[in-house]
Amino acid sequence: MPSTVVSVSTATLLLVLDLLGIAVFAASGALTGVQKQLDIFGVVFLAGATGLGGGFIRDALIGATPAAALGDWRYLAVPAAVGVVGFRIHPTIARLARPLVVLDAAGLGLFAVAGARKALDAGIAAVGACAIGLVTAIGGGIIRDVLVREIPVVLHREIYATAALIGTFVVVVADRLGVPDTLTAVVAIAVTFVIRVVSKWRRWSAPVAARRDD
Amino acid sequence: MPSTVVSVSTATLLLVLDLLGIAVFAASGALTGVQKQLDIFGVVFLAGATGLGGGFIRDALIGATPAAALGDWRYLAVPAAVGVVGFRIHPTIARLARPLVVLDAAGLGLFAVAGARKALDAGIAAVGACAIGLVTAIGGGIIRDVLVREIPVVLHREIYATAALIGTFVVVVADRLGVPDTLTAVVAIAVTFVIRVVSKWRRWSAPVAARRDD
Amino acid sequence: MPSTVVSVSTATLLLVLDLLGIAVFAASGALTGVQKQLDIFGVVFLAGATGLGGGFIRDALIGATPAAALGDWRYLAVPAAVGVVGFRIHPTIARLARPLVVLDAAGLGLFAVAGARKALDAGIAAVGACAIGLVTAIGGGIIRDVLVREIPVVLHREIYATAALIGTFVVVVADRLGVPDTLTAVVAIAVTFVIRVVSKWRRWSAPVAARRDD
């Protein structure tokens, strides 16, 4: 009985975290859409593609179909609502840039860890699970940028994907060591979150190759 | 016996409609390819990606693999033929802009409705089925525009995706009410078609967020 | 016994060829990433997407999931290593342009043939198998170019996709005629390779539609 209660609570918590992550990513999609002067449909679509795209790629690659987000209306309603609201109040959202960075870092950790976990549960080995976790975390943002004709920001600025990748390493190493799932998830999300927030705050960035004209 | 006859006829009708929809979308891809000065292979490839891309995304997301279009050579031959012909007679096609809008509206309705139907048949719930119908209808055009480095026209101009989405609403509501499939399909395609054609004719467009410089 | 030995050797040979093809494609992704001033993560990611993207699309469309590359760490380690090395020694790689064209032609043939073969083995008919072989061969390069905001080079320059497509024709025709798999593969890869290298050397290109201003 207690275990059922706990399990229900954990499932609820995970659902809430998952929806929160989707909402934050969707908000970045909605803002981008407004900036690019998309119409309201375009803004909502971009919110949805940014919030759900990473998970869709994950599910198509590991064969977890129909994709998870298609089976629960809340996964579709949340980014749609964020898109509509974002279309109306975008100056307010834009002013929230700093809190959004923090929420986005949480979403990044959550998506990376949940993606790696889901891949391990589908029987995929460690390296593949890291790749899937990474794609889950950054796939939505890449789709967002490609759709508005930008080189994906994750490929050329800041420490972002690296933070996600380190989070997935924590998951697969802890899984190998037999650490309980919940503890692993909390630590891995925290690691990703901290690396991302600190790197943003200290303005760290990854090296770029020198252009040598030879 | 009669039911078999009817069923064969319906299947044939659906196949013809499906191929017609693919052909129209492929024609828009071929025209775009010519305008962007792609070579003949690029024009044919863009025709194929535009005509089949929405269905490919649909099938990968709902897990209906191998993707339907791979199992019937006509689904691949039609866009390839449209691409080759379009490469040769593109000024003629371009002059047919108005009839193409009408055919494209029919293709839009057909793809949206067929996509939603296929999703429902795969056991996906109502909201997910609308999302799949939408992606089936607009996915090919989005791929077309991304491949030639344009922001997808569906995201920032005209009433297009909205018409498709309303068509999918009709499908899932009618399905809930127990309306026969064929009647539902006819009505839903007609609704999408009329909204699209009228909105094009009256030059309706969806709102764009005001840029406030604050 | 002997057949097991042969089969192991063949499997090893195929693995080595496959990894070599991935490495060559990954090198083109890494070079592109350096040219576009991506950071080191972006360079590695682009190497991976270019080397593995075609196979990922193939596996998602034919339903061979989890995607093959996720199940073997070498498939992920090779493009990652190429990306890191490419980031460091890119002027050297750029100077190797001519040998890279030759290796890339080999990779093109290998991917086209392996993709068509895998599709046939999954029960997909001839035309569909050609389409899958083509997408396997050119999908990675298309993803590479889209991610850095270029119109995919394969769509508007040189004889590249056509060479791959002809290789897939050889596979499906030989399969219909009952030619042994290994012989078919060798011939089909050679045909693709020769067409590609000769067309590059003779500077052949596919026709582009004349722009008529009428």
XYZ file of C-alpha atoms in Angstrom:
642
model
C 0.000 0.000 0.000
C 2.567 2.600 1.007
C 4.681 1.679 -2.003
C 1.698 2.338 -4.263
C 1.209 5.700 -2.623
C 4.864 6.535 -3.074
C 4.841 5.318 -6.643
C 1.769 7.387 -7.469
C 3.381 10.426 -5.906
C 6.598 9.869 -7.836
C 4.674 9.453 -11.075
C 2.754 12.655 -10.362
C 5.939 14.490 -9.507
C 7.600 13.285 -12.699
C 4.551 14.319 -14.727
C 4.584 17.792 -13.204
C 8.332 18.164 -13.775
C 7.979 16.894 -17.327
C 5.165 19.322 -18.099
C 7.128 22.144 -16.500
C 10.130 21.354 -18.684
C 7.918 21.302 -21.772
C 6.338 24.598 -20.743
C 9.698 26.328 -20.349
C 10.994 25.072 -23.673
C 7.673 26.010 -25.297
C 8.029 29.534 -23.881
C 11.390 29.908 -25.627
C 9.765 28.714 -28.842
C 6.884 31.161 -28.470
C 9.241 34.082 -27.843
C 11.323 33.167 -30.861
C 8.188 32.949 -32.978
C 7.025 36.394 -31.903
C 10.454 37.868 -32.631
C 10.415 36.319 -36.099
C 6.949 37.782 -36.717
C 5.216 34.450 -37.135
C 1.428 34.562 -36.963
C -0.414 33.141 -33.963
C -0.573 29.677 -35.463
C 3.147 29.787 -36.185
C 3.911 30.890 -32.628
C 1.842 28.052 -31.162
C 3.364 25.537 -33.570
C 6.885 26.679 -32.740
C 6.086 26.441 -29.031
C 4.902 22.880 -29.542
C 7.832 21.866 -31.736
C 10.321 23.295 -29.224
C 8.637 21.734 -26.205
C 7.970 18.333 -27.709
C 10.474 17.926 -30.568
C 13.258 16.396 -28.499
C 10.929 13.765 -27.089
C 9.534 12.995 -30.532
C 13.018 12.373 -31.953
C 13.877 10.228 -28.916
C 10.767 8.092 -29.295
C 11.174 7.651 -33.063
C 14.816 6.558 -32.638
C 14.297 4.122 -29.767
C 11.043 2.812 -31.228
C 8.843 3.876 -28.305
C 5.887 4.531 -30.587
C 3.285 5.899 -30.654
C 5.369 8.743 -29.212
C 4.618 9.278 -25.526
C 3.349 12.848 -25.898
C 0.614 11.675 -28.287
C -0.976 9.507 -25.618
C -1.628 12.211 -22.998
C -3.501 15.358 -24.003
C -1.733 17.396 -21.326
C 1.560 17.019 -23.188
C -0.023 18.749 -26.177
C -2.230 21.189 -24.270
C 0.614 22.649 -22.205
C 2.791 23.902 -25.094
C -0.311 25.027 -27.016
C -1.462 27.083 -24.010
C 2.039 28.483 -23.523
C 2.086 29.438 -27.195
C -1.237 31.279 -27.019
C -0.375 33.032 -23.773
C 3.125 33.801 -25.046
C 1.656 35.384 -28.153
C -0.398 37.733 -25.977
C 2.067 38.635 -23.221
C 5.427 38.281 -24.951
C 6.917 41.540 -23.617
C 6.281 40.240 -20.116
C 7.966 36.950 -20.916
C 10.908 38.699 -22.516
C 11.337 40.737 -19.343
C 11.547 37.465 -17.413
C 14.732 36.492 -19.266
C 16.715 35.766 -16.121
C 14.148 33.522 -14.374
C 13.608 31.779 -17.705
C 17.302 30.880 -17.908
C 17.007 29.197 -14.528
C 13.831 27.331 -15.469
C 15.329 26.376 -18.809
C 18.363 24.902 -17.040
C 16.000 22.798 -14.963
C 14.182 21.664 -18.100
C 17.504 20.834 -19.732
C 18.537 18.611 -16.838
C 15.153 16.968 -16.650
C 14.976 16.172 -20.370
C 18.542 14.876 -20.531
C 18.052 12.620 -17.530
C 14.585 11.405 -18.487
C 15.778 10.682 -22.034
C 18.795 8.684 -20.883
C 16.634 6.795 -18.374
C 14.032 5.936 -21.004
C 16.763 4.698 -23.356
C 18.307 2.481 -20.663
C 14.858 1.092 -19.859
C 14.405 0.309 -23.571
C 17.534 -1.856 -23.386
C 19.914 0.581 -25.063
C 23.519 0.437 -23.851
C 25.327 3.239 -22.035
C 26.783 5.251 -24.919
C 23.539 5.090 -26.887
C 21.611 6.184 -23.800
C 23.829 9.272 -23.456
C 23.217 10.129 -27.115
C 19.465 9.763 -26.677
C 19.493 11.858 -23.499
C 21.414 14.560 -25.325
C 19.059 14.559 -28.309
C 16.034 14.690 -26.009
C 17.462 17.733 -24.251
C 18.623 19.765 -27.244
C 16.439 18.424 -30.081
C 13.552 20.814 -29.477
C 15.804 23.872 -29.501
C 17.514 22.709 -32.674
C 14.164 22.264 -34.436
C 13.098 25.716 -33.197
C 16.189 27.386 -34.657
C 16.101 25.472 -37.950
C 12.433 26.412 -38.463
C 13.226 30.109 -38.151
C 16.313 29.802 -40.300
C 18.994 30.217 -37.647
C 22.054 28.085 -37.044
C 21.082 26.296 -33.810
C 22.404 28.383 -30.929
C 23.349 25.217 -29.048
C 25.964 24.467 -31.720
C 27.949 27.650 -31.430
C 27.429 29.405 -28.128
C 27.643 28.809 -24.416
C 27.871 25.662 -22.313
C 24.498 24.082 -22.850
C 24.645 20.707 -24.554
C 27.768 19.863 -22.569
C 25.835 20.299 -19.330
C 23.147 17.950 -20.624
C 25.720 15.401 -21.738
C 27.377 15.380 -18.316
C 23.959 14.770 -16.770
C 23.508 11.718 -18.980
C 26.957 10.439 -17.969
C 25.857 10.591 -14.341
C 22.775 8.549 -15.200
C 24.585 5.747 -17.026
C 27.446 5.517 -14.518
C 25.063 5.445 -11.548
C 22.971 2.845 -13.365
C 26.059 0.664 -13.761
C 26.879 1.094 -10.067
C 23.371 0.126 -9.017
C 22.437 3.470 -7.465
C 18.643 3.773 -6.984
C 16.864 5.501 -9.867
C 15.344 8.360 -7.906
C 18.609 9.347 -6.252
C 20.384 9.134 -9.603
C 17.792 11.325 -11.264
C 17.956 14.005 -8.576
C 21.758 14.147 -8.641
C 22.004 14.087 -12.444
C 19.417 16.840 -12.874
C 21.167 18.905 -10.208
C 24.551 18.456 -11.897
C 23.206 19.555 -15.276
C 21.360 22.461 -13.701
C 24.348 23.749 -11.755
C 26.773 23.471 -14.688
C 24.360 25.302 -16.935
C 23.503 28.095 -14.491
C 27.075 28.662 -13.347
C 28.415 28.650 -16.905
C 25.767 31.160 -17.940
C 26.533 33.337 -14.925
C 30.306 33.196 -15.476
C 29.858 33.529 -19.247
C 31.838 30.404 -19.991
C 31.835 29.221 -23.529
C 33.324 26.306 -25.435
C 36.341 26.893 -27.668
C 35.955 27.759 -31.349
C 38.591 26.676 -33.861
C 40.919 29.419 -35.019
C 40.475 30.244 -38.665
C 43.888 29.861 -40.202
C 44.155 31.226 -43.686
C 46.566 28.706 -45.069
C -20.498 -9.551 -52.291
C -21.863 -6.048 -52.679
C -19.965 -4.950 -49.584
C -16.735 -6.240 -51.110
C -17.485 -4.314 -54.272
C -18.191 -1.184 -52.264
C -15.095 -1.699 -50.156
C -12.886 -2.173 -53.191
C -14.326 0.948 -54.751
C -13.781 2.929 -51.584
C -10.211 1.692 -51.335
C -9.608 2.635 -54.962
C -11.196 6.032 -54.457
C -9.046 6.637 -51.387
C -5.921 5.563 -53.256
C -6.711 7.911 -56.126
C -7.426 10.793 -53.749
C -4.269 10.058 -51.786
C -2.126 9.992 -54.924
C -3.798 13.176 -56.162
C -2.966 14.909 -52.883
C 0.643 13.726 -53.102
C 0.833 14.906 -56.716
C -0.393 18.395 -55.867
C 1.990 18.778 -52.952
C 4.798 17.381 -55.104
C 4.017 20.000 -57.760
C 4.497 22.770 -55.209
C 7.809 21.184 -54.248
C 8.917 20.941 -57.887
C 8.028 24.582 -58.564
C 9.920 25.698 -55.489
C 12.914 23.649 -56.575
C 12.963 25.219 -60.021
C 12.688 28.705 -58.546
C 15.620 27.967 -56.236
C 17.672 26.729 -59.205
C 18.057 23.202 -57.940
C 19.236 20.673 -60.511
C 16.855 18.032 -61.860
C 17.686 15.602 -59.081
C 17.071 18.310 -56.485
C 13.735 19.200 -58.070
C 12.603 15.571 -58.032
C 13.842 15.075 -54.477
C 12.060 18.210 -53.291
C 8.871 17.044 -55.031
C 9.123 13.737 -53.204
C 9.942 15.271 -49.833
C 7.017 17.694 -50.128
C 4.548 15.063 -51.291
C 5.560 12.327 -48.864
C 7.234 14.099 -45.927
C 4.086 14.645 -43.882
C 3.131 10.991 -44.142
C 6.653 9.889 -43.240
C 6.642 11.985 -40.058
C 3.168 10.674 -39.197
C 4.222 7.053 -39.615
C 7.477 7.461 -37.670
C 5.623 9.109 -34.741
C 2.746 6.658 -34.512
C 4.985 3.666 -35.183
C 3.240 2.575 -38.400
C 6.480 1.300 -39.880
C 7.676 0.518 -42.456
C 6.142 3.828 -43.558
C 3.089 3.252 -45.778
C 4.515 5.002 -48.844
C 7.454 2.574 -48.921
C 5.155 -0.396 -49.495
C 3.477 0.791 -52.710
C 5.615 1.916 -55.638
C 2.901 4.275 -56.866
C 3.401 6.466 -53.807
C 7.002 6.978 -54.865
C 6.464 7.018 -58.636
C 3.837 9.770 -58.551
C 5.954 12.489 -56.902
C 8.999 11.415 -58.945
C 7.003 11.760 -62.173
C 5.571 15.100 -61.043
C 9.105 16.254 -60.287
C 10.438 15.300 -63.719
C 7.454 16.771 -65.557
C 7.531 19.858 -63.366
C 11.195 20.363 -64.188
C 10.323 20.390 -67.907
C 7.087 22.410 -67.938
C 7.461 24.633 -64.908
C 6.294 27.856 -66.626
C 3.049 26.073 -67.461
C 2.620 24.932 -63.867
C 3.373 28.395 -62.577
C 0.639 29.768 -64.824
C -1.775 27.325 -63.231
C -1.331 29.002 -59.845
C -5.050 29.465 -59.256
C -6.175 25.899 -60.039
C -3.227 24.659 -57.986
C -4.483 26.557 -54.940
C -7.794 24.748 -55.260
C -6.157 21.336 -55.687
C -3.760 22.087 -52.850
C -6.710 22.882 -50.578
C -8.189 19.500 -51.458
C -4.866 17.821 -50.699
C -4.662 19.688 -47.403
C -8.083 18.444 -46.324
C -7.363 14.931 -47.450
C -4.018 14.668 -45.669
C -5.347 16.198 -42.439
C -8.349 13.879 -42.353
C -6.470 10.753 -43.412
C -3.739 11.478 -40.840
C -6.211 11.956 -37.988
C -8.097 8.819 -39.041
C -4.939 6.728 -39.156
C -3.935 7.989 -35.707
C -7.347 7.116 -34.218
C -7.137 3.669 -35.798
C -3.705 3.244 -34.182
C -5.340 3.801 -30.783
C -4.186 7.378 -30.269
C -6.574 9.603 -28.322
C -8.389 12.636 -29.725
C -5.883 15.432 -29.060
C -2.974 13.328 -30.296
C -4.948 12.431 -33.427
C -5.485 16.136 -34.193
C -1.757 16.769 -33.800
C -0.924 13.889 -36.136
C -3.480 15.040 -38.716
C -1.986 18.514 -38.602
C 1.577 17.257 -38.998
C 0.547 15.005 -41.890
C -1.037 17.969 -43.669
C 1.675 20.579 -43.156
C 4.794 18.462 -42.612
C 5.666 18.147 -46.290
C 5.449 21.895 -46.890
C 7.572 22.603 -43.826
C 10.277 20.206 -45.027
C 10.143 21.829 -48.488
C 10.696 25.305 -47.077
C 13.421 24.263 -44.625
C 15.331 22.493 -47.419
C 15.435 25.661 -49.503
C 16.272 27.805 -46.508
C 12.968 29.614 -46.072
C 10.969 30.103 -42.895
C 8.012 27.761 -43.528
C 5.264 29.813 -45.155
C 2.660 27.954 -43.115
C 4.066 29.519 -39.933
C 3.670 33.138 -40.905
C 1.125 33.653 -43.661
C -2.481 32.920 -44.517
C -5.053 30.557 -43.014
C -3.647 27.170 -43.917
C -2.734 25.051 -40.936
C -5.792 26.333 -39.095
C -8.023 24.939 -41.835
C -6.308 21.575 -41.514
C -6.630 21.622 -37.730
C -10.367 22.322 -37.927
C -10.699 19.369 -40.298
C -9.060 17.128 -37.722
C -11.424 18.452 -35.018
C -14.352 17.365 -37.181
C -12.848 13.893 -37.457
C -12.290 13.326 -33.747
C -15.640 14.815 -32.693
C -17.549 12.779 -35.282
C -15.622 9.701 -34.199
C -16.711 10.290 -30.602
C -20.336 10.699 -31.736
C -20.258 7.483 -33.758
C -20.752 9.070 -37.174
C -19.816 6.637 -39.987
C -16.227 7.004 -41.200
C -16.993 7.808 -44.822
C -19.512 10.539 -44.006
C -17.068 11.996 -41.473
C -14.248 12.019 -43.987
C -16.307 13.736 -46.676
C -17.545 16.449 -44.308
C -14.142 17.012 -42.700
C -12.354 17.293 -46.034
C -15.050 19.665 -47.292
C -14.749 21.853 -44.187
C -10.974 22.123 -44.522
C -11.271 22.770 -48.244
C -13.886 25.521 -47.917
C -12.070 27.312 -45.082
C -8.830 27.240 -47.036
C -10.284 28.384 -50.370
C -12.495 31.111 -48.881
C -9.682 32.433 -46.684
C -7.372 32.562 -49.693
C -10.016 34.289 -51.797
C -10.853 36.837 -49.070
C -7.151 37.203 -48.177
C -7.712 36.409 -44.526
C -4.657 35.969 -42.410
C -3.948 35.109 -38.804
C -2.846 37.855 -36.425
C 0.826 38.650 -35.883
C 2.035 39.974 -32.543
C 2.772 43.688 -32.456
C 6.424 44.443 -31.958
C 6.527 46.698 -28.949
C 9.857 48.313 -28.342
C 9.789 48.328 -24.591
C 32.759 -24.281 -39.372
C 34.227 -22.658 -42.456
C 30.935 -20.904 -43.127
C 31.003 -19.458 -39.608
C 34.534 -18.236 -40.175
C 33.557 -16.681 -43.466
C 30.465 -15.171 -41.944
C 32.421 -13.682 -39.052
C 34.960 -12.247 -41.457
C 32.234 -10.798 -43.631
C 30.533 -9.277 -40.603
C 33.843 -7.784 -39.492
C 34.550 -6.463 -42.962
C 31.099 -4.905 -43.155
C 31.561 -3.333 -39.725
C 34.910 -1.855 -40.728
C 33.490 -0.532 -44.010
C 30.469 0.873 -42.217
C 32.611 2.644 -39.626
C 34.888 3.954 -42.365
C 31.889 5.385 -44.223
C 30.647 7.019 -41.022
C 34.125 8.430 -40.354
C 34.377 10.010 -43.802
C 30.942 11.570 -43.607
C 31.702 12.738 -40.065
C 34.895 14.402 -41.338
C 32.862 16.431 -43.833
C 30.541 17.445 -40.990
C 33.464 18.434 -38.770
C 35.057 20.536 -41.530
C 31.756 22.279 -42.208
C 31.339 22.967 -38.509
C 34.794 24.539 -38.252
C 34.138 26.693 -41.313
C 30.871 27.899 -39.794
C 32.685 28.735 -36.552
C 30.742 26.322 -34.401
C 32.236 25.620 -30.997
C 33.836 22.266 -30.244
C 30.566 20.748 -29.124
C 28.864 21.959 -32.300
C 31.651 20.511 -34.446
C 31.368 17.129 -32.753
C 27.571 17.194 -32.944
C 27.649 18.086 -36.638
C 30.161 15.274 -37.257
C 27.789 12.850 -35.552
C 24.680 14.110 -37.321
C 26.404 13.896 -40.712
C 27.860 10.453 -40.098
C 24.793 8.896 -38.512
C 21.822 10.957 -39.714
C 21.130 8.955 -42.862
C 21.044 5.700 -40.937
C 18.799 7.205 -38.265
C 16.246 8.339 -40.862
C 16.431 4.911 -42.527
C 15.812 3.069 -39.275
C 12.954 5.355 -38.190
C 11.206 4.938 -41.565
C 11.561 1.172 -41.861
C 10.862 0.618 -38.167
C 14.237 -0.960 -37.352
C 14.251 0.515 -33.872
C 16.047 1.084 -31.613
C 18.194 2.535 -34.409
C 21.193 0.318 -35.163
C 23.839 2.906 -34.278
C 22.448 3.173 -30.724
C 23.243 -0.450 -29.993
C 26.974 -0.385 -30.697
C 29.148 2.217 -28.986
C 31.646 2.211 -31.864
C 29.033 3.776 -34.137
C 28.856 6.729 -31.767
C 32.515 6.817 -30.735
C 33.852 7.001 -34.303
C 32.085 10.222 -35.368
C 32.708 11.761 -31.952
C 36.431 11.033 -32.250
C 36.498 12.335 -35.816
C 34.766 15.491 -34.626
C 37.300 16.113 -31.838
C 40.276 15.358 -34.051
C 38.785 17.383 -36.894
C 38.383 20.342 -34.575
C 42.088 20.201 -33.774
C 43.622 19.455 -37.171
C 41.101 20.961 -39.572
C 43.648 22.668 -41.841
C 45.233 19.278 -42.399
C 41.881 17.731 -43.239
C 41.031 20.583 -45.578
C 44.293 19.985 -47.402
C 43.230 16.379 -47.910
C 40.281 17.484 -50.038
C 41.110 15.190 -52.939
C 41.588 11.956 -50.974
C 38.458 12.841 -49.021
C 36.417 12.996 -52.238
C 37.535 9.458 -53.024
C 36.761 8.174 -49.539
C 33.452 10.005 -49.543
C 32.523 8.295 -52.832
C 33.242 4.950 -51.176
C 31.071 5.932 -48.200
C 28.309 7.024 -50.544
C 28.283 3.667 -52.301
C 28.454 1.754 -49.067
C 25.595 3.650 -47.413
C 23.355 3.448 -50.492
C 23.914 -0.277 -50.883
C 23.668 -1.123 -47.188
C 20.487 0.956 -46.888
C 18.806 -0.727 -49.857
C 19.877 -4.140 -48.571
C 18.507 -3.476 -45.103
C 15.212 -2.298 -46.585
C 14.875 -5.420 -48.748
C 15.641 -7.582 -45.714
C 12.880 -5.737 -43.832
C 10.440 -6.857 -46.517
C 10.202 -3.544 -48.376
C 9.627 -3.815 -52.127
C 12.100 -2.699 -54.800
C 11.115 0.942 -55.310
C 10.863 1.567 -51.588
C 14.254 -0.063 -51.072
C 15.814 2.323 -53.607
C 14.271 5.294 -51.789
C 15.610 4.063 -48.452
C 19.074 3.444 -49.904
C 19.083 6.958 -51.315
C 17.977 8.540 -48.042
C 20.598 6.548 -46.120
C 23.307 7.818 -48.457
C 22.365 11.496 -48.662
C 20.385 12.047 -45.435
C 23.431 12.852 -43.304
C 24.716 15.475 -45.731
C 21.274 17.068 -45.980
C 21.018 17.320 -42.186
C 24.545 18.805 -42.078
C 23.669 21.541 -44.574
C 20.277 22.353 -43.045
C 21.865 22.713 -39.592
C 24.325 25.310 -40.876
C 21.645 27.087 -42.893
C 22.712 26.079 -46.381
C 20.575 24.683 -49.173
C 21.766 21.044 -49.270
C 24.576 20.840 -51.793
C 23.295 17.480 -52.999
C 20.162 19.204 -54.326
C 21.830 21.657 -56.632
C 25.338 20.607 -57.589
C 27.231 17.714 -59.096
C 26.344 14.070 -59.709
C 26.095 12.704 -56.207
C 22.638 11.445 -55.313
C 22.254 10.055 -58.825
C 25.298 7.851 -58.305
C 23.800 6.551 -55.062
C 20.442 5.923 -56.710
C 22.046 3.904 -59.500
C 23.823 1.828 -56.853
C 20.479 1.022 -55.254
C 19.048 0.032 -58.663
C 21.857 -2.492 -59.011
C 20.981 -3.927 -55.611
C 17.271 -4.393 -56.271
C 17.721 -5.732 -59.809
C 20.402 -8.196 -58.706
C 18.197 -9.219 -55.798
C 15.357 -9.966 -58.240
C 17.733 -12.014 -60.404
C 18.975 -14.039 -57.471
C 22.578 -12.841 -57.575
C 24.403 -13.618 -54.294
C 24.357 -10.747 -51.782
C 28.097 -10.278 -51.462
C 28.703 -10.108 -55.207
C 25.790 -7.691 -55.573
C 27.135 -5.464 -52.832
C 30.631 -5.310 -54.302
C 29.367 -4.476 -57.794
C 26.807 -1.941 -56.590
C 29.307 -0.130 -54.384
C 31.818 -0.105 -57.241
C 29.243 1.305 -59.675
C 28.293 4.126 -57.297
C 31.938 4.823 -56.546
C 33.026 4.989 -60.177
C 30.118 7.186 -61.273
C 30.769 9.576 -58.430
C 34.538 9.794 -58.886
C 34.423 10.072 -62.679
C 31.663 12.689 -62.586
C 33.641 14.709 -60.063
C 36.821 14.406 -62.130
C 35.053 15.343 -65.392
C 33.021 18.032 -63.605
C 29.715 16.643 -64.797
C 26.617 18.167 -63.323
C 22.891 17.614 -63.644
C 20.817 20.094 -65.668
C 19.183 23.100 -64.043
C 15.911 24.474 -65.396
C 16.240 27.643 -67.442
C 14.615 30.608 -65.798
C 12.202 31.961 -68.372
C 10.773 35.337 -67.520
C 7.339 34.851 -69.009
